[in-house]
Amino acid sequence: MLNSTALCRAFLATLLCALSAVALAQITDINSAINKAGRQRMLSQRMAKAYFQIGLGVDTDRSRRVLESSIDLFDGQLVELKNYAPSPEIRETYQKLEKAWQAYREALNTATPNQGEGARILALSEDVLALAQQGAQQLERRSATTTGRLVNIAGRQRMLSQRMAKYYQAAAWKISIEQSGPEIDKGRREFSTALLELAAAPNNTTALREELELVKQQWMFFENALNQRGSVDKRQATAVATTSERILETMENVVGQYERLPK
């Protein structure tokens, strides 16, 4: 029987493959664009989270693969979104995002993550997130449909899962400790509120309701892991790393289902 460590590694390997696979398909419509724009938000936070985990020595090999695959995925989707941009305003947003991304990617590609660069990584991740968020919102407004809104809200949940984990790992590495607590608490409120909105959506299919119920269960485990603050040890940081990836995988399924709903 596989032990828990082996199971976690198998799960994370599956998630890495799944995220890469969903990004291979080209943007075909506005819902697909909103999904990928939203995934850029998530990746901006996931990369910083992985960087901090490498610095902390939390599942280092796996965290490094998460970082590398996320960089590649962000690169590929940025090209797609720039090419798809349906208006000059949206095209300009992705041109600005490309410039912010160049600085962030360069910082992330440091051979060995170090604490001295941690504050800069945190700041750059926020810069990229702001522009990725702007692009997703612009595409949602362009869609002007309930489905587009649901894709964006569900997609933002992916980002929040990684953002809360990012700030947890940053604080564990003694970076931005004062900022981390309020940001985690804010993320928790926003995630809980959006989860209620998604659960109440009249567009939900049986499959979506079941998937959202699974998210609700995983959210309980993730919240419990986030509650272990203060003097954080590697076991607690690993729990946050693992639970954040699990909820991310389930939210990917939810976003994909909303994307495929009738316009």
Tab-separated table of C-alpha atoms in Angstrom:
chain	number	residue	atom	x	y	z
A	1	MET	CA	0.000	0.000	0.000
A	2	LEU	CA	1.257	3.459	-0.828
A	3	ASN	CA	2.146	5.581	2.186
A	4	SER	CA	0.750	9.107	2.591
A	5	THR	CA	3.891	10.760	1.177
A	6	ALA	CA	3.749	8.633	-1.957
A	7	LEU	CA	0.041	9.367	-2.357
A	8	CYS	CA	0.636	13.117	-2.058
A	9	ARG	CA	3.396	12.977	-4.646
A	10	ALA	CA	1.236	10.958	-7.028
A	11	PHE	CA	-1.593	13.462	-6.574
A	12	LEU	CA	0.631	16.471	-7.230
A	13	ALA	CA	2.120	14.819	-10.307
A	14	THR	CA	-1.423	14.275	-11.619
A	15	LEU	CA	-2.300	17.925	-10.994
A	16	LEU	CA	0.787	19.158	-12.834
A	17	CYS	CA	-0.157	17.031	-15.840
A	18	ALA	CA	-3.789	18.168	-15.683
A	19	LEU	CA	-2.915	21.866	-15.593
A	20	SER	CA	-0.550	21.444	-18.539
A	21	ALA	CA	-3.146	19.502	-20.517
A	22	VAL	CA	-5.960	22.035	-20.087
A	23	ALA	CA	-3.677	24.796	-21.315
A	24	LEU	CA	-2.785	23.031	-24.556
A	25	ALA	CA	-6.113	23.756	-26.226
A	26	GLN	CA	-6.194	27.084	-28.034
A	27	ILE	CA	-8.647	29.816	-27.032
A	28	THR	CA	-11.824	29.163	-28.982
A	29	ASP	CA	-14.340	31.575	-27.443
A	30	ILE	CA	-14.793	34.254	-24.788
A	31	ASN	CA	-15.417	31.754	-21.968
A	32	SER	CA	-12.169	29.980	-22.801
A	33	ALA	CA	-10.400	33.348	-22.749
A	34	ILE	CA	-11.881	34.231	-19.342
A	35	ASN	CA	-10.783	30.853	-17.985
A	36	LYS	CA	-7.193	31.287	-19.155
A	37	ALA	CA	-7.075	34.914	-18.072
A	38	GLY	CA	-8.223	33.769	-14.645
A	39	ARG	CA	-5.648	31.002	-14.595
A	40	GLN	CA	-2.932	33.639	-15.106
A	41	ARG	CA	-4.080	35.229	-11.828
A	42	MET	CA	-3.724	31.885	-10.086
A	43	LEU	CA	-0.300	31.176	-11.565
A	44	SER	CA	1.030	34.555	-10.407
A	45	GLN	CA	0.373	33.438	-6.830
A	46	ARG	CA	1.253	29.769	-7.255
A	47	MET	CA	4.735	30.597	-8.511
A	48	ALA	CA	5.507	32.747	-5.474
A	49	LYS	CA	4.109	30.039	-3.213
A	50	ALA	CA	6.374	27.439	-4.828
A	51	TYR	CA	9.376	29.783	-4.583
A	52	PHE	CA	8.816	30.222	-0.839
A	53	GLN	CA	8.323	26.485	-0.374
A	54	ILE	CA	11.652	25.775	-2.045
A	55	GLY	CA	13.279	28.275	0.286
A	56	LEU	CA	11.603	26.624	3.267
A	57	GLY	CA	12.645	23.162	2.122
A	58	VAL	CA	9.003	22.069	1.815
A	59	ASP	CA	8.778	19.123	-0.644
A	60	THR	CA	11.573	20.829	-2.544
A	61	ASP	CA	11.700	18.710	-5.705
A	62	ARG	CA	7.938	18.853	-6.173
A	63	SER	CA	7.809	22.587	-5.443
A	64	ARG	CA	10.521	23.191	-8.011
A	65	ARG	CA	8.551	21.285	-10.631
A	66	VAL	CA	5.443	23.286	-9.725
A	67	LEU	CA	7.418	26.491	-10.214
A	68	GLU	CA	8.936	25.444	-13.531
A	69	SER	CA	5.679	24.127	-15.009
A	70	SER	CA	3.797	27.234	-13.857
A	71	ILE	CA	6.345	29.518	-15.555
A	72	ASP	CA	5.958	27.570	-18.816
A	73	LEU	CA	2.172	27.612	-18.562
A	74	PHE	CA	2.068	31.361	-17.881
A	75	ASP	CA	4.325	31.981	-20.897
A	76	GLY	CA	2.132	29.930	-23.233
A	77	GLN	CA	-1.176	31.379	-22.085
A	78	LEU	CA	0.122	34.939	-22.283
A	79	VAL	CA	0.871	34.451	-25.984
A	80	GLU	CA	-2.634	33.071	-26.540
A	81	LEU	CA	-4.328	35.895	-24.663
A	82	LYS	CA	-2.340	38.566	-26.518
A	83	ASN	CA	-3.283	36.986	-29.839
A	84	TYR	CA	-6.942	36.647	-28.877
A	85	ALA	CA	-7.393	40.129	-27.361
A	86	PRO	CA	-10.696	41.303	-28.896
A	87	SER	CA	-10.180	45.038	-28.318
A	88	PRO	CA	-7.333	47.585	-28.206
A	89	GLU	CA	-7.977	48.109	-24.485
A	90	ILE	CA	-7.574	44.415	-23.683
A	91	ARG	CA	-4.547	44.132	-25.965
A	92	GLU	CA	-2.908	46.997	-24.071
A	93	THR	CA	-3.526	45.227	-20.751
A	94	TYR	CA	-1.715	42.134	-21.976
A	95	GLN	CA	1.150	44.184	-23.322
A	96	LYS	CA	1.561	45.703	-19.855
A	97	LEU	CA	1.260	42.257	-18.299
A	98	GLU	CA	4.027	41.000	-20.561
A	99	LYS	CA	6.399	43.692	-19.253
A	100	ALA	CA	5.530	42.989	-15.613
A	101	TRP	CA	5.913	39.259	-16.271
A	102	GLN	CA	9.420	39.685	-17.691
A	103	ALA	CA	10.647	41.163	-14.399
A	104	TYR	CA	8.839	38.539	-12.323
A	105	ARG	CA	10.074	35.614	-14.413
A	106	GLU	CA	13.652	36.854	-14.194
A	107	ALA	CA	13.420	37.028	-10.398
A	108	LEU	CA	11.816	33.579	-10.176
A	109	ASN	CA	14.567	32.023	-12.260
A	110	THR	CA	17.115	32.637	-9.509
A	111	ALA	CA	19.152	29.448	-9.186
A	112	THR	CA	18.472	29.129	-5.452
A	113	PRO	CA	15.555	30.974	-3.832
A	114	ASN	CA	16.867	33.159	-1.052
A	115	GLN	CA	15.224	35.043	1.760
A	116	GLY	CA	16.762	38.357	0.701
A	117	GLU	CA	14.784	38.243	-2.556
A	118	GLY	CA	11.568	37.158	-0.859
A	119	ALA	CA	10.061	40.624	-0.427
A	120	ARG	CA	10.779	41.433	-4.094
A	121	ILE	CA	9.160	38.181	-5.244
A	122	LEU	CA	6.104	39.036	-3.165
A	123	ALA	CA	5.857	42.540	-4.657
A	124	LEU	CA	6.337	41.314	-8.233
A	125	SER	CA	3.670	38.649	-7.761
A	126	GLU	CA	1.260	41.409	-6.738
A	127	ASP	CA	2.125	43.510	-9.802
A	128	VAL	CA	1.461	40.592	-12.147
A	129	LEU	CA	-1.719	39.650	-10.296
A	130	ALA	CA	-3.157	43.172	-10.638
A	131	LEU	CA	-2.748	43.164	-14.422
A	132	ALA	CA	-3.956	39.563	-14.792
A	133	GLN	CA	-7.037	40.496	-12.775
A	134	GLN	CA	-7.610	43.522	-14.991
A	135	GLY	CA	-7.498	41.355	-18.108
A	136	ALA	CA	-9.933	38.791	-16.679
A	137	GLN	CA	-12.397	41.517	-15.684
A	138	GLN	CA	-12.187	43.161	-19.097
A	139	LEU	CA	-12.925	39.841	-20.792
A	140	GLU	CA	-15.855	39.177	-18.451
A	141	ARG	CA	-17.342	42.586	-19.303
A	142	ARG	CA	-16.820	41.814	-22.988
A	143	SER	CA	-18.746	38.577	-22.528
A	144	ALA	CA	-21.673	40.255	-20.744
A	145	THR	CA	-23.186	36.855	-19.905
A	146	THR	CA	-24.036	35.048	-16.682
A	147	THR	CA	-21.826	32.163	-17.775
A	148	GLY	CA	-18.867	34.480	-18.277
A	149	ARG	CA	-19.362	35.864	-14.778
A	150	LEU	CA	-19.484	32.369	-13.268
A	151	VAL	CA	-16.287	31.366	-15.100
A	152	ASN	CA	-14.572	34.444	-13.695
A	153	ILE	CA	-15.821	34.007	-10.125
A	154	ALA	CA	-14.898	30.324	-10.061
A	155	GLY	CA	-11.559	31.115	-11.677
A	156	ARG	CA	-10.804	33.670	-8.989
A	157	GLN	CA	-11.268	30.970	-6.346
A	158	ARG	CA	-8.224	29.209	-7.823
A	159	MET	CA	-6.203	32.364	-7.322
A	160	LEU	CA	-7.406	32.845	-3.753
A	161	SER	CA	-6.369	29.307	-2.811
A	162	GLN	CA	-2.850	30.010	-4.000
A	163	ARG	CA	-2.739	33.532	-2.605
A	164	MET	CA	-3.593	32.408	0.914
A	165	ALA	CA	-0.994	29.648	0.691
A	166	LYS	CA	1.543	32.145	-0.679
A	167	TYR	CA	1.157	34.449	2.279
A	168	TYR	CA	1.239	31.536	4.724
A	169	GLN	CA	4.540	30.276	3.304
A	170	ALA	CA	5.943	33.813	3.133
A	171	ALA	CA	5.265	34.310	6.843
A	172	ALA	CA	6.731	30.882	7.617
A	173	TRP	CA	9.924	32.080	5.872
A	174	LYS	CA	9.840	35.299	7.940
A	175	ILE	CA	8.794	37.466	4.990
A	176	SER	CA	6.028	40.061	5.305
A	177	ILE	CA	4.779	38.560	8.574
A	178	GLU	CA	2.612	41.573	9.498
A	179	GLN	CA	0.941	41.652	6.075
A	180	SER	CA	0.340	37.913	5.809
A	181	GLY	CA	-2.259	37.478	8.552
A	182	PRO	CA	-4.661	40.159	7.265
A	183	GLU	CA	-4.227	38.977	3.660
A	184	ILE	CA	-5.009	35.366	4.599
A	185	ASP	CA	-8.077	36.448	6.568
A	186	LYS	CA	-9.264	38.637	3.682
A	187	GLY	CA	-8.799	35.745	1.274
A	188	ARG	CA	-10.792	33.441	3.521
A	189	ARG	CA	-13.735	35.842	3.618
A	190	GLU	CA	-13.685	36.324	-0.145
A	191	PHE	CA	-13.390	32.599	-0.835
A	192	SER	CA	-16.285	31.741	1.500
A	193	THR	CA	-18.530	34.449	0.026
A	194	ALA	CA	-17.830	33.397	-3.558
A	195	LEU	CA	-18.360	29.730	-2.702
A	196	LEU	CA	-21.856	30.564	-1.454
A	197	GLU	CA	-22.596	32.533	-4.641
A	198	LEU	CA	-21.440	29.673	-6.839
A	199	ALA	CA	-23.461	27.119	-4.864
A	200	ALA	CA	-26.600	29.228	-5.374
A	201	ALA	CA	-26.138	29.714	-9.125
A	202	PRO	CA	-29.269	28.572	-11.002
A	203	ASN	CA	-27.067	27.443	-13.915
A	204	ASN	CA	-25.525	24.645	-11.836
A	205	THR	CA	-25.820	21.138	-13.199
A	206	THR	CA	-25.878	18.036	-10.995
A	207	ALA	CA	-22.190	17.502	-11.753
A	208	LEU	CA	-21.380	21.093	-10.759
A	209	ARG	CA	-23.310	20.804	-7.510
A	210	GLU	CA	-21.396	17.639	-6.647
A	211	GLU	CA	-18.054	19.264	-7.502
A	212	LEU	CA	-18.864	22.350	-5.442
A	213	GLU	CA	-19.766	20.145	-2.491
A	214	LEU	CA	-16.323	18.553	-2.806
A	215	VAL	CA	-14.764	22.039	-2.818
A	216	LYS	CA	-16.695	22.820	0.356
A	217	GLN	CA	-15.242	19.738	2.060
A	218	GLN	CA	-11.706	20.509	0.877
A	219	TRP	CA	-12.091	24.106	2.026
A	220	MET	CA	-12.570	22.830	5.583
A	221	PHE	CA	-9.232	20.982	5.440
A	222	PHE	CA	-7.475	23.959	3.844
A	223	GLU	CA	-8.858	26.366	6.451
A	224	ASN	CA	-7.702	24.052	9.207
A	225	ALA	CA	-4.199	24.019	7.730
A	226	LEU	CA	-4.203	27.833	7.434
A	227	ASN	CA	-5.187	28.124	11.095
A	228	GLN	CA	-1.866	26.598	12.168
A	229	ARG	CA	0.061	29.861	12.382
A	230	GLY	CA	2.586	31.238	14.806
A	231	SER	CA	5.628	29.007	15.122
A	232	VAL	CA	5.219	27.104	11.848
A	233	ASP	CA	7.157	23.870	11.348
A	234	LYS	CA	7.774	22.030	8.088
A	235	ARG	CA	4.888	19.631	8.701
A	236	GLN	CA	2.394	22.498	8.915
A	237	ALA	CA	3.833	24.241	5.859
A	238	THR	CA	3.599	20.958	3.941
A	239	ALA	CA	-0.061	20.600	4.933
A	240	VAL	CA	-0.790	24.050	3.475
A	241	ALA	CA	1.119	23.185	0.307
A	242	THR	CA	-0.806	19.944	-0.179
A	243	THR	CA	-4.297	21.179	0.683
A	244	SER	CA	-3.903	24.268	-1.508
A	245	GLU	CA	-3.070	22.028	-4.473
A	246	ARG	CA	-6.028	19.747	-3.816
A	247	ILE	CA	-8.533	22.578	-3.735
A	248	LEU	CA	-6.913	24.040	-6.841
A	249	GLU	CA	-7.458	20.811	-8.765
A	250	THR	CA	-11.135	20.673	-7.825
A	251	MET	CA	-11.669	24.336	-8.697
A	252	GLU	CA	-10.064	23.685	-12.091
A	253	ASN	CA	-12.781	21.095	-12.688
A	254	VAL	CA	-15.478	23.562	-11.603
A	255	VAL	CA	-14.201	26.338	-13.890
A	256	GLY	CA	-13.984	23.923	-16.805
A	257	GLN	CA	-17.602	22.891	-16.307
A	258	TYR	CA	-18.789	26.502	-16.148
A	259	GLU	CA	-16.809	27.265	-19.311
A	260	ARG	CA	-18.713	24.540	-21.178
A	261	LEU	CA	-22.173	25.722	-20.122
A	262	PRO	CA	-24.370	27.230	-22.863
A	263	LYS	CA	-23.610	30.914	-23.425
